[in-house]
mmCIF file of N, CA and C in Angstrom:
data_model
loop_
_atom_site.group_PDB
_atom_site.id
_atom_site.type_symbol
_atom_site.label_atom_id
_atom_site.label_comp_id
_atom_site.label_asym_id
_atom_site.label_seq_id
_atom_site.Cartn_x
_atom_site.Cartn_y
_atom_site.Cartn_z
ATOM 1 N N UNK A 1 6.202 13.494 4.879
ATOM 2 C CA UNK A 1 7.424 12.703 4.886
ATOM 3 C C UNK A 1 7.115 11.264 4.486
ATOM 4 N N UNK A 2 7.856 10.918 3.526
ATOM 5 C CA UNK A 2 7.688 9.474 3.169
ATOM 6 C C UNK A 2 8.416 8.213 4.176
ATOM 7 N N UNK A 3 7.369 7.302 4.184
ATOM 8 C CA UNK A 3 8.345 6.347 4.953
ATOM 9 C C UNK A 3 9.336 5.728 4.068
ATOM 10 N N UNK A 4 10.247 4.461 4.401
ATOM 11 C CA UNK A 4 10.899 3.772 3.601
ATOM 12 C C UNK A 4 10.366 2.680 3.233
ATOM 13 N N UNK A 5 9.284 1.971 3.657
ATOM 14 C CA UNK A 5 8.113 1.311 2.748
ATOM 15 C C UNK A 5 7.835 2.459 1.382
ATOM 16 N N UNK A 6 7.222 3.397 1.520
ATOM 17 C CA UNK A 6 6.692 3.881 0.753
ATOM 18 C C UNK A 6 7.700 4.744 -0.302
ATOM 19 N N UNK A 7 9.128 5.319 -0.293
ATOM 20 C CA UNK A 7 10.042 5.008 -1.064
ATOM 21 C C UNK A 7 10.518 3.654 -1.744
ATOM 22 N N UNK A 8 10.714 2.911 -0.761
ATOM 23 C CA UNK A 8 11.410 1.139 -1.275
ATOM 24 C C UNK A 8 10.065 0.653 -2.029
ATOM 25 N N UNK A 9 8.884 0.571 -2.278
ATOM 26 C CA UNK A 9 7.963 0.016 -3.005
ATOM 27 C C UNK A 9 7.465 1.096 -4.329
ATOM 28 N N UNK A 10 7.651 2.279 -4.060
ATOM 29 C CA UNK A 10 7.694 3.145 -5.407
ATOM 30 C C UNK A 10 8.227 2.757 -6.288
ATOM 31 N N UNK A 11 9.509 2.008 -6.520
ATOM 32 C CA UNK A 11 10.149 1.707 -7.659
ATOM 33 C C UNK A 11 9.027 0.714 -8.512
ATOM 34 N N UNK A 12 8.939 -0.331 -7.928
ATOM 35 C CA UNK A 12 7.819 -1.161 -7.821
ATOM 36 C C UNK A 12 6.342 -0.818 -8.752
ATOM 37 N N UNK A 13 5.826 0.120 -8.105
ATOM 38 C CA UNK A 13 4.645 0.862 -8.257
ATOM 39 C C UNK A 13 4.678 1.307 -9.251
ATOM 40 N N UNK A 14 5.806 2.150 -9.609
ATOM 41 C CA UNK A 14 6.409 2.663 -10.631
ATOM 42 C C UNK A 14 6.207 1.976 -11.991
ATOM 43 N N UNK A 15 6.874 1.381 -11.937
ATOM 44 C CA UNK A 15 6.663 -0.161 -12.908
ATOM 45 C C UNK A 15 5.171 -0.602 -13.553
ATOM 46 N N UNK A 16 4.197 -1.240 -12.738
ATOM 47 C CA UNK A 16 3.398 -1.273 -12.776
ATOM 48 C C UNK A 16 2.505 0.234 -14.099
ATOM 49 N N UNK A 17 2.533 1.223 -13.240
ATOM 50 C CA UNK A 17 2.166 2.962 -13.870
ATOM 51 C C UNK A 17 2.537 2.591 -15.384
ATOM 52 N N UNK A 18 4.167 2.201 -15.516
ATOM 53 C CA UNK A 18 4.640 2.603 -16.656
ATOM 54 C C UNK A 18 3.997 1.505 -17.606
ATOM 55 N N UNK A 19 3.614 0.342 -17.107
ATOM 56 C CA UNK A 19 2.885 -0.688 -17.825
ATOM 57 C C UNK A 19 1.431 -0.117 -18.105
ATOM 58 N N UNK A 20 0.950 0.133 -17.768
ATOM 59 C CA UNK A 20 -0.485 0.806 -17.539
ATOM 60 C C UNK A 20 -0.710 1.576 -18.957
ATOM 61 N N UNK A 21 0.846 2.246 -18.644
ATOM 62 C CA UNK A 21 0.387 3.733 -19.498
ATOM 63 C C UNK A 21 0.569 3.383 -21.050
ATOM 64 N N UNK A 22 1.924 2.271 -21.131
ATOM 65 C CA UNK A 22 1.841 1.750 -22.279
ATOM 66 C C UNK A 22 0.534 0.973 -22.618
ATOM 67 N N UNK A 23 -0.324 0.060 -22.170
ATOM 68 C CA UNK A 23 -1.570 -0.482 -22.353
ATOM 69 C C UNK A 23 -2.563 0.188 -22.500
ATOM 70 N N UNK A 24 -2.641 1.689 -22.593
ATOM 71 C CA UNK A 24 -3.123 3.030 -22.543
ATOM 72 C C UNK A 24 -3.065 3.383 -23.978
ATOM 73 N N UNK A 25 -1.520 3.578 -24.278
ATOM 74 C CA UNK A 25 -1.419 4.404 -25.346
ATOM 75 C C UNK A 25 -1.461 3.358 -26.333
ATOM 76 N N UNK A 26 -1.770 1.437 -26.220
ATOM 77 C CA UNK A 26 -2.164 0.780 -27.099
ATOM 78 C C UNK A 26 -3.656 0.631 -27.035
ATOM 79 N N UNK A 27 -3.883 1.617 -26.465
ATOM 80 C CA UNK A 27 -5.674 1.220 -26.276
ATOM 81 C C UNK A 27 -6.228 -0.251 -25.627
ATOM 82 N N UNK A 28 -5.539 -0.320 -24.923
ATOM 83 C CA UNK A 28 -6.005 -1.914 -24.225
ATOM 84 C C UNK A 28 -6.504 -1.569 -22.983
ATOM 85 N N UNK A 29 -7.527 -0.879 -22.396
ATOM 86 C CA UNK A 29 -7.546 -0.477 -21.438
ATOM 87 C C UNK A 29 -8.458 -1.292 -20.133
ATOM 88 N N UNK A 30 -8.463 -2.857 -20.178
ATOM 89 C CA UNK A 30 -8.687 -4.133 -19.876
ATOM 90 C C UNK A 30 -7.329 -3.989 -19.269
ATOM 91 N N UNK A 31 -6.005 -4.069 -20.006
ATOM 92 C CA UNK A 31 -5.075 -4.510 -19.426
ATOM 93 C C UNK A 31 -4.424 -3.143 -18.859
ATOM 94 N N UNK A 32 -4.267 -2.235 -19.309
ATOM 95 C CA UNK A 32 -3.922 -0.727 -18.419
ATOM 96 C C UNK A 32 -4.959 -1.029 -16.701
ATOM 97 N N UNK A 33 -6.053 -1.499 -16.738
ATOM 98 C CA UNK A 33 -6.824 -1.580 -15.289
ATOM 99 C C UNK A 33 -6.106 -2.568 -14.713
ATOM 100 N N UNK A 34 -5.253 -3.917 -14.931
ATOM 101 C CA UNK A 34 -5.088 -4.482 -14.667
ATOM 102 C C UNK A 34 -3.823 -4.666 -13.790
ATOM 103 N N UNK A 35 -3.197 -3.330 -14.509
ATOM 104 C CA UNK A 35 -1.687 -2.638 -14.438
ATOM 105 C C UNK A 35 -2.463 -2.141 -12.842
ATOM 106 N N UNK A 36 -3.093 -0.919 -13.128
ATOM 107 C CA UNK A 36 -3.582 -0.461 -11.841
ATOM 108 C C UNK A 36 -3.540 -1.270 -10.734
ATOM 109 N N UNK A 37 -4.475 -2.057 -11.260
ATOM 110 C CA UNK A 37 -4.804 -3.357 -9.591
ATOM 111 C C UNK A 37 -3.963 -3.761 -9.338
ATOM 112 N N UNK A 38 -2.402 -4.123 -9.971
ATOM 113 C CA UNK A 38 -1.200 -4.594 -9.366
ATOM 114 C C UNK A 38 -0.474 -3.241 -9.135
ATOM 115 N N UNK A 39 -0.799 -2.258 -8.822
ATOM 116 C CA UNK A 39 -0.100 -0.917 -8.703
ATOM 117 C C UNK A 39 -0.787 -1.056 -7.379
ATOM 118 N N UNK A 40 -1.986 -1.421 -6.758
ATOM 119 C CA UNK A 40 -2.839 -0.742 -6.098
ATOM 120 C C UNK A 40 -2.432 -2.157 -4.951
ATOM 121 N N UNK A 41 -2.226 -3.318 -4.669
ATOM 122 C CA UNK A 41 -1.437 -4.470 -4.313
ATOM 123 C C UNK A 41 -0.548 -3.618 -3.939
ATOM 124 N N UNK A 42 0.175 -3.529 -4.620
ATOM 125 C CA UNK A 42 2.146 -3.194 -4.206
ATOM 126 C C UNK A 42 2.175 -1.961 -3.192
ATOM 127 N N UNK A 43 1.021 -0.850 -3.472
ATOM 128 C CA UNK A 43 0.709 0.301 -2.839
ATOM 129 C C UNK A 43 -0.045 0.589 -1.856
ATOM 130 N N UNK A 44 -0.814 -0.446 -0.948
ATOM 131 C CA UNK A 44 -1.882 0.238 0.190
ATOM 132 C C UNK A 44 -1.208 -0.174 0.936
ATOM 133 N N UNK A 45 0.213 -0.650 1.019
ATOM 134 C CA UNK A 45 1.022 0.116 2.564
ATOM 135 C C UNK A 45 1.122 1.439 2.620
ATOM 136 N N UNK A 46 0.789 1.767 1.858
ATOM 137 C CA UNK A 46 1.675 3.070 1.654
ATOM 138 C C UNK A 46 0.872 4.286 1.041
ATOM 139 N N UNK A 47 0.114 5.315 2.424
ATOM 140 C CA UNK A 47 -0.547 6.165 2.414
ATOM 141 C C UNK A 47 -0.558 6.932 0.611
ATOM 142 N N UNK A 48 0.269 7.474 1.021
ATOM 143 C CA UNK A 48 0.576 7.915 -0.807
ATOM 144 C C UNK A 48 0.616 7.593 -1.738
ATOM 145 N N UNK A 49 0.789 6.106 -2.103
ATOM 146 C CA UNK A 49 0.742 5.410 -3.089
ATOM 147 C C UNK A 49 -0.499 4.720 -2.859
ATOM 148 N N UNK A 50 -1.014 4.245 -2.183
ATOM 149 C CA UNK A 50 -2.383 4.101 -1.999
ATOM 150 C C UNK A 50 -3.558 4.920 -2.852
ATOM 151 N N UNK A 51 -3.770 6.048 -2.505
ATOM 152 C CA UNK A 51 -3.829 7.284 -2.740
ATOM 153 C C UNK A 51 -3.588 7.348 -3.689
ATOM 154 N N UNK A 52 -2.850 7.295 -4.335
ATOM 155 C CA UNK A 52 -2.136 7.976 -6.440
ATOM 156 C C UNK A 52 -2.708 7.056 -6.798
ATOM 157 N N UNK A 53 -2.765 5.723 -6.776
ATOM 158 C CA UNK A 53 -2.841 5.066 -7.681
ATOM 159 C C UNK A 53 -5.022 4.791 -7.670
ATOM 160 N N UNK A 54 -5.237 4.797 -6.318
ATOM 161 C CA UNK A 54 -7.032 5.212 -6.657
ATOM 162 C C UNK A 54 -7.419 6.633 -7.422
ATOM 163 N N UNK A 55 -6.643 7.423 -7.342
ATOM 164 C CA UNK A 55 -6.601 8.781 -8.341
ATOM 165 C C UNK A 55 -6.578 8.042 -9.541
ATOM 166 N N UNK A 56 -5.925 7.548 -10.180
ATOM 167 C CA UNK A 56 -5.479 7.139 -11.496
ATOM 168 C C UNK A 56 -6.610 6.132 -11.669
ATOM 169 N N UNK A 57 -7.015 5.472 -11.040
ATOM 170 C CA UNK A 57 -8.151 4.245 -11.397
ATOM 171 C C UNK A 57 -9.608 5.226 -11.701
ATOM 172 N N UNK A 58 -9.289 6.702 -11.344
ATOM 173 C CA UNK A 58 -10.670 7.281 -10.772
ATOM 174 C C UNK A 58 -10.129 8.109 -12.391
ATOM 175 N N UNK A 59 -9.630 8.356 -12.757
ATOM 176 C CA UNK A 59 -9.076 8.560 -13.966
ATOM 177 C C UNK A 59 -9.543 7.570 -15.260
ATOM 178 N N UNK A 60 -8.940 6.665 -15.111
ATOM 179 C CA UNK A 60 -9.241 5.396 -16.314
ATOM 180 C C UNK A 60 -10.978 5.498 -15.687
ATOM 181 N N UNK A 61 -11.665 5.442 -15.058
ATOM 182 C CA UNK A 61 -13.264 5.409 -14.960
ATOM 183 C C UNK A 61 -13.502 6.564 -15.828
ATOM 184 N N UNK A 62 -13.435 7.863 -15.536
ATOM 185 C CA UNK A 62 -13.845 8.646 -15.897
ATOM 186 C C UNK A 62 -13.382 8.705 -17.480
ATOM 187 N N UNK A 63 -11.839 8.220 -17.919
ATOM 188 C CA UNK A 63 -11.649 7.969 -19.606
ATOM 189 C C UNK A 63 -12.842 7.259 -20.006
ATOM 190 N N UNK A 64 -13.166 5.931 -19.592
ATOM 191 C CA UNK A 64 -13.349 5.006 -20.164
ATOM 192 C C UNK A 64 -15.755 5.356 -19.954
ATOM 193 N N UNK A 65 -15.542 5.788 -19.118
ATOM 194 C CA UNK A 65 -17.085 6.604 -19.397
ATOM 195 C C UNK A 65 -17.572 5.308 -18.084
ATOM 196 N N UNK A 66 -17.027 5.154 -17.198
ATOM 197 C CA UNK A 66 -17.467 3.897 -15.919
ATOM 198 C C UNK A 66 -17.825 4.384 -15.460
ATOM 199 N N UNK A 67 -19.626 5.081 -15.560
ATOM 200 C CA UNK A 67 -20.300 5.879 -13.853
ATOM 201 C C UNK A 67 -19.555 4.829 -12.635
ATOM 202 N N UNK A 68 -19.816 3.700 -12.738
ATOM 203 C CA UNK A 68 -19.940 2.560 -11.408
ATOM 204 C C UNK A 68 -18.515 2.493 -10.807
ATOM 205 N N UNK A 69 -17.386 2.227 -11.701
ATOM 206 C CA UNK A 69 -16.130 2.540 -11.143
ATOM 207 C C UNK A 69 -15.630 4.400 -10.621
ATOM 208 N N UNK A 70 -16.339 4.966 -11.602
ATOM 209 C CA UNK A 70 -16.086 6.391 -11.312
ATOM 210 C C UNK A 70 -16.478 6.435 -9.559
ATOM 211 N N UNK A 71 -17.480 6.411 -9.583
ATOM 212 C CA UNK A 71 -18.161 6.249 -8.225
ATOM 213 C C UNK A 71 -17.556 6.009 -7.005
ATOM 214 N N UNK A 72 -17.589 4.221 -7.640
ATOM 215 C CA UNK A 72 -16.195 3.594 -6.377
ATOM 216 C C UNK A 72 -14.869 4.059 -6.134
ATOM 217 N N UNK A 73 -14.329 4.381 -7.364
ATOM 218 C CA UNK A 73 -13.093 5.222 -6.643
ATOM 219 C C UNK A 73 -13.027 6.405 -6.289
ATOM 220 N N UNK A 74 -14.240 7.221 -6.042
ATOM 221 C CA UNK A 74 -14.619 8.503 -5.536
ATOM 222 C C UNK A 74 -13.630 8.028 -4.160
ATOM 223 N N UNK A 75 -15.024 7.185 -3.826
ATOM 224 C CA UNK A 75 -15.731 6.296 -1.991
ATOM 225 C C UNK A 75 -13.883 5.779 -1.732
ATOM 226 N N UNK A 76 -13.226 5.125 -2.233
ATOM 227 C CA UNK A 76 -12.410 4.367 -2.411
ATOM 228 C C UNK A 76 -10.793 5.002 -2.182
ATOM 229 N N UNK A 77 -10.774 6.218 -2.322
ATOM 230 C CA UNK A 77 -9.789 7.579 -2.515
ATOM 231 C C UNK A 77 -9.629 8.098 -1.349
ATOM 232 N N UNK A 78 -11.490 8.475 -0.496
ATOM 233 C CA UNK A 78 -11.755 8.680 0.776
ATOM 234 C C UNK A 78 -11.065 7.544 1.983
ATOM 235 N N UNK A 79 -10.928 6.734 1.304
ATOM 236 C CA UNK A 79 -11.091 5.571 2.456
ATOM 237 C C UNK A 79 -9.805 5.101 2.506
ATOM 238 N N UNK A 80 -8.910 5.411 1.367
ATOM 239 C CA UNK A 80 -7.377 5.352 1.002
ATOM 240 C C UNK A 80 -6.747 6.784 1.766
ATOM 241 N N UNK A 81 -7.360 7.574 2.415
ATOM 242 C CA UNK A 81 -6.671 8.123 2.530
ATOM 243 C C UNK A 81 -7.003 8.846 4.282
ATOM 244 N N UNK A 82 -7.858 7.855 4.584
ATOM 245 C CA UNK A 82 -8.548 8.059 6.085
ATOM 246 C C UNK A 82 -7.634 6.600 6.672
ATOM 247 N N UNK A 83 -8.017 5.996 6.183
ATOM 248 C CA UNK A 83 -7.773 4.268 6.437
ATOM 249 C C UNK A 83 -6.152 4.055 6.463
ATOM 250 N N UNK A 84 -5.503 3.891 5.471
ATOM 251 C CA UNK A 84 -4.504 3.147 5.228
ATOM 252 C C UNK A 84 -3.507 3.341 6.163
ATOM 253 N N UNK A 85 -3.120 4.988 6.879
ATOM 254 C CA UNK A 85 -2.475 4.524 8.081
ATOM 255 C C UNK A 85 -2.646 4.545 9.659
ATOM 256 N N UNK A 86 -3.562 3.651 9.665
ATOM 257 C CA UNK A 86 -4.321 3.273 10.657
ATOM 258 C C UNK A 86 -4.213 1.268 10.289
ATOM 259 N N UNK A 87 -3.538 1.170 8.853
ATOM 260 C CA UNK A 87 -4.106 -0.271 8.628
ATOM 261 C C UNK A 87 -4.893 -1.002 8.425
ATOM 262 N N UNK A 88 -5.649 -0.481 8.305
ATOM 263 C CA UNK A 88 -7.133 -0.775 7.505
ATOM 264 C C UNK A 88 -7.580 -0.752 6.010
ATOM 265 N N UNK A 89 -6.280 -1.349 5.690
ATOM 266 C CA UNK A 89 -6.841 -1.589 4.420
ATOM 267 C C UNK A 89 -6.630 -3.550 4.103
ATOM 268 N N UNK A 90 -7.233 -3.831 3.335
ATOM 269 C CA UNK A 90 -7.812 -5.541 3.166
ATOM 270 C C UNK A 90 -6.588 -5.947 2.326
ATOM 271 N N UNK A 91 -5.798 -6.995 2.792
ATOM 272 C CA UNK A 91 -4.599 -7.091 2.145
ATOM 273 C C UNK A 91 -5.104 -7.739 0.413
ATOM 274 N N UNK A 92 -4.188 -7.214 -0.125
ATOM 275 C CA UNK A 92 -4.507 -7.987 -1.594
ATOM 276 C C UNK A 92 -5.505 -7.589 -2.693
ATOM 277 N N UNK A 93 -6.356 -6.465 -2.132
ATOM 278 C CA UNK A 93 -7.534 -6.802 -2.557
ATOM 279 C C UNK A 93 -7.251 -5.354 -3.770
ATOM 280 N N UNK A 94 -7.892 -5.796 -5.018
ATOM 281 C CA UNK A 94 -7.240 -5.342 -6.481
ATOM 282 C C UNK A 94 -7.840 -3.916 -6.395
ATOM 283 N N UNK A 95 -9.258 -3.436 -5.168
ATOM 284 C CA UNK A 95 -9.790 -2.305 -5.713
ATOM 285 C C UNK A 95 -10.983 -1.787 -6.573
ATOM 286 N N UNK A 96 -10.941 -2.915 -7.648
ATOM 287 C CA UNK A 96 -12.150 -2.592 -8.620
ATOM 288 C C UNK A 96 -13.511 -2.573 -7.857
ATOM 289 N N UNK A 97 -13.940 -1.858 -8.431
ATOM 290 C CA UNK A 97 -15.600 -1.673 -7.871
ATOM 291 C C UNK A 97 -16.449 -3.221 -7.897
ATOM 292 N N UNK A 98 -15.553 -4.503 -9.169
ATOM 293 C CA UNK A 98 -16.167 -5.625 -9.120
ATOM 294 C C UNK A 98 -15.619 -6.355 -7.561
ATOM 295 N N UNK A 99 -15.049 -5.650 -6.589
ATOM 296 C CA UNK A 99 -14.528 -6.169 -5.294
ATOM 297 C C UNK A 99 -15.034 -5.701 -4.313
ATOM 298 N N UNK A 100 -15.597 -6.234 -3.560
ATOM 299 C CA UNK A 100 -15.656 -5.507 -2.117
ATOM 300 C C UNK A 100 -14.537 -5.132 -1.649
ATOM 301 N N UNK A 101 -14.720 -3.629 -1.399
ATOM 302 C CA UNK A 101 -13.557 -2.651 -0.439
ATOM 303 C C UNK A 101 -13.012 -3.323 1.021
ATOM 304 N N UNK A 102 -13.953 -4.104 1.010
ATOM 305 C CA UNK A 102 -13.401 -4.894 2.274
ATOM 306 C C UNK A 102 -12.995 -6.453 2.269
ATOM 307 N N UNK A 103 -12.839 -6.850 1.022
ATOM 308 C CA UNK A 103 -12.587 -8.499 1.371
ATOM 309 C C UNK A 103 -10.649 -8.513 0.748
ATOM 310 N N UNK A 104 -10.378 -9.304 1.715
ATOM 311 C CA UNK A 104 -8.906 -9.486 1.690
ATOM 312 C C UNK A 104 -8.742 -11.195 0.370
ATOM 313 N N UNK A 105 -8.151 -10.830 -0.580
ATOM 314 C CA UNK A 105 -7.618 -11.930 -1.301
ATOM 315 C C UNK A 105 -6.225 -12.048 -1.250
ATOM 316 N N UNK A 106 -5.633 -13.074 -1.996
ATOM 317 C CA UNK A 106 -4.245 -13.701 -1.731
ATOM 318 C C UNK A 106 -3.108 -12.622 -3.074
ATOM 319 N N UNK A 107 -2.228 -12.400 -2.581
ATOM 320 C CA UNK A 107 -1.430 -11.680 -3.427
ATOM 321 C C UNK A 107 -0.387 -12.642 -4.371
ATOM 322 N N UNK A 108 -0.015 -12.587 -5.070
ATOM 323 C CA UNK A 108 0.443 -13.246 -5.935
ATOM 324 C C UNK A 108 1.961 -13.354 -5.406
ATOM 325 N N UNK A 109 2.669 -14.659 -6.042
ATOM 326 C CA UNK A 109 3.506 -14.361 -5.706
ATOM 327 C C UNK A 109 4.729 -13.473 -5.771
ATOM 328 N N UNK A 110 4.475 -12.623 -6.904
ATOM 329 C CA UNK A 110 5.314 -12.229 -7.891
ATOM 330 C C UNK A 110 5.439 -10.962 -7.047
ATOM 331 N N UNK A 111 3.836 -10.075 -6.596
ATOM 332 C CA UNK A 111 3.760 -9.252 -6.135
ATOM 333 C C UNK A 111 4.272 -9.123 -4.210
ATOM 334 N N UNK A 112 3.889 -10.422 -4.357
ATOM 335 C CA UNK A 112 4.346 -10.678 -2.392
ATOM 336 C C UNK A 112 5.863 -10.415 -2.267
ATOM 337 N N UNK A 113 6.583 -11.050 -3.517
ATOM 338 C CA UNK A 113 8.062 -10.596 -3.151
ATOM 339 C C UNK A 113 8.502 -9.154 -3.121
ATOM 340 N N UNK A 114 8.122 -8.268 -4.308
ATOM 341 C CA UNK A 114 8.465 -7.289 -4.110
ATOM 342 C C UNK A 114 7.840 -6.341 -2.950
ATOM 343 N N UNK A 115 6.694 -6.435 -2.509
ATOM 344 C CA UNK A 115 6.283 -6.249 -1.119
ATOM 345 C C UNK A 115 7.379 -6.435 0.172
ATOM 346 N N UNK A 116 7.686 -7.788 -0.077
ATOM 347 C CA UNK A 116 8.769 -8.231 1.195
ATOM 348 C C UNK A 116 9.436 -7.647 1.045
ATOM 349 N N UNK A 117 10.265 -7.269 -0.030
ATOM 350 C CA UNK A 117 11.719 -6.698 -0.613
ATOM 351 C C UNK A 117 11.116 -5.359 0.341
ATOM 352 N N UNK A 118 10.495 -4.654 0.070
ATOM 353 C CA UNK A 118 10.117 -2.664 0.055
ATOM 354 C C UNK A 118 9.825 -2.623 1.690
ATOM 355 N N UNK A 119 9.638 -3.698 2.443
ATOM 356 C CA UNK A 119 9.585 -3.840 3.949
ATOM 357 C C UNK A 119 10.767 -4.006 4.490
ATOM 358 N N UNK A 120 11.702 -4.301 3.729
ATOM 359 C CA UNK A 120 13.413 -4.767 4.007
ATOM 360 C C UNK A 120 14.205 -3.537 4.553
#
């Protein structure tokens, strides 16, 4: 059962995906990861979207031939999906294997609103 965080921020998430996929099918895949990490922000409230969107990063690793990201979002998938509702996940933090799984950074503002909005 989905919560209404995790419906109300799908639209959101959504968005993000569909940016991704276009930066994908232009071969920019710098900025398709980038799509992710603001997919992956908008999404670790939210068991399931948490979850999809480290699938999809574990995806672009494995396109893009990233043992090191492949890896991390193995570890990262596990921990998205033990962790997140329990709250334990590091607010802000983009995901990439260039991040510690555990350090909390500042969310943007762009992304903080629609966050607030999907908590409404």
């Amino acid at each position: 059962m989905k919560t209404n965080f995790t419906k109300n921020i799908g639209l959101y998430v959504l968005d993000e995906l569909r940016l991704a996929k276009q930066a994908r099918e232009n071969t920019n895949y710098s900025l398709e990861f980038t799509y992710l990490e603001n997919a992956h922000v908008l999404g670790q409230g939210s068991t399931y979207w948490h979850t999809k969107v480290h699938i999809l990063m574990l995806i672009w690793a494995l396109r893009t031939a990233d043992t090191k990201e492949f890896v991390g979002q193995f570890l990262r998938i596990v921990g998205a999906i033990s962790k997140t509702c329990l709250g334990l996940v590091p607010i802000g933090n983009t995901e990439g294997t260039n991040i510690s799984p555990f350090k909390t950074l500042p969310v943007s503002e762009k992304l903080a609103s629609k966050i607030k909005q999907a908590r409404q």
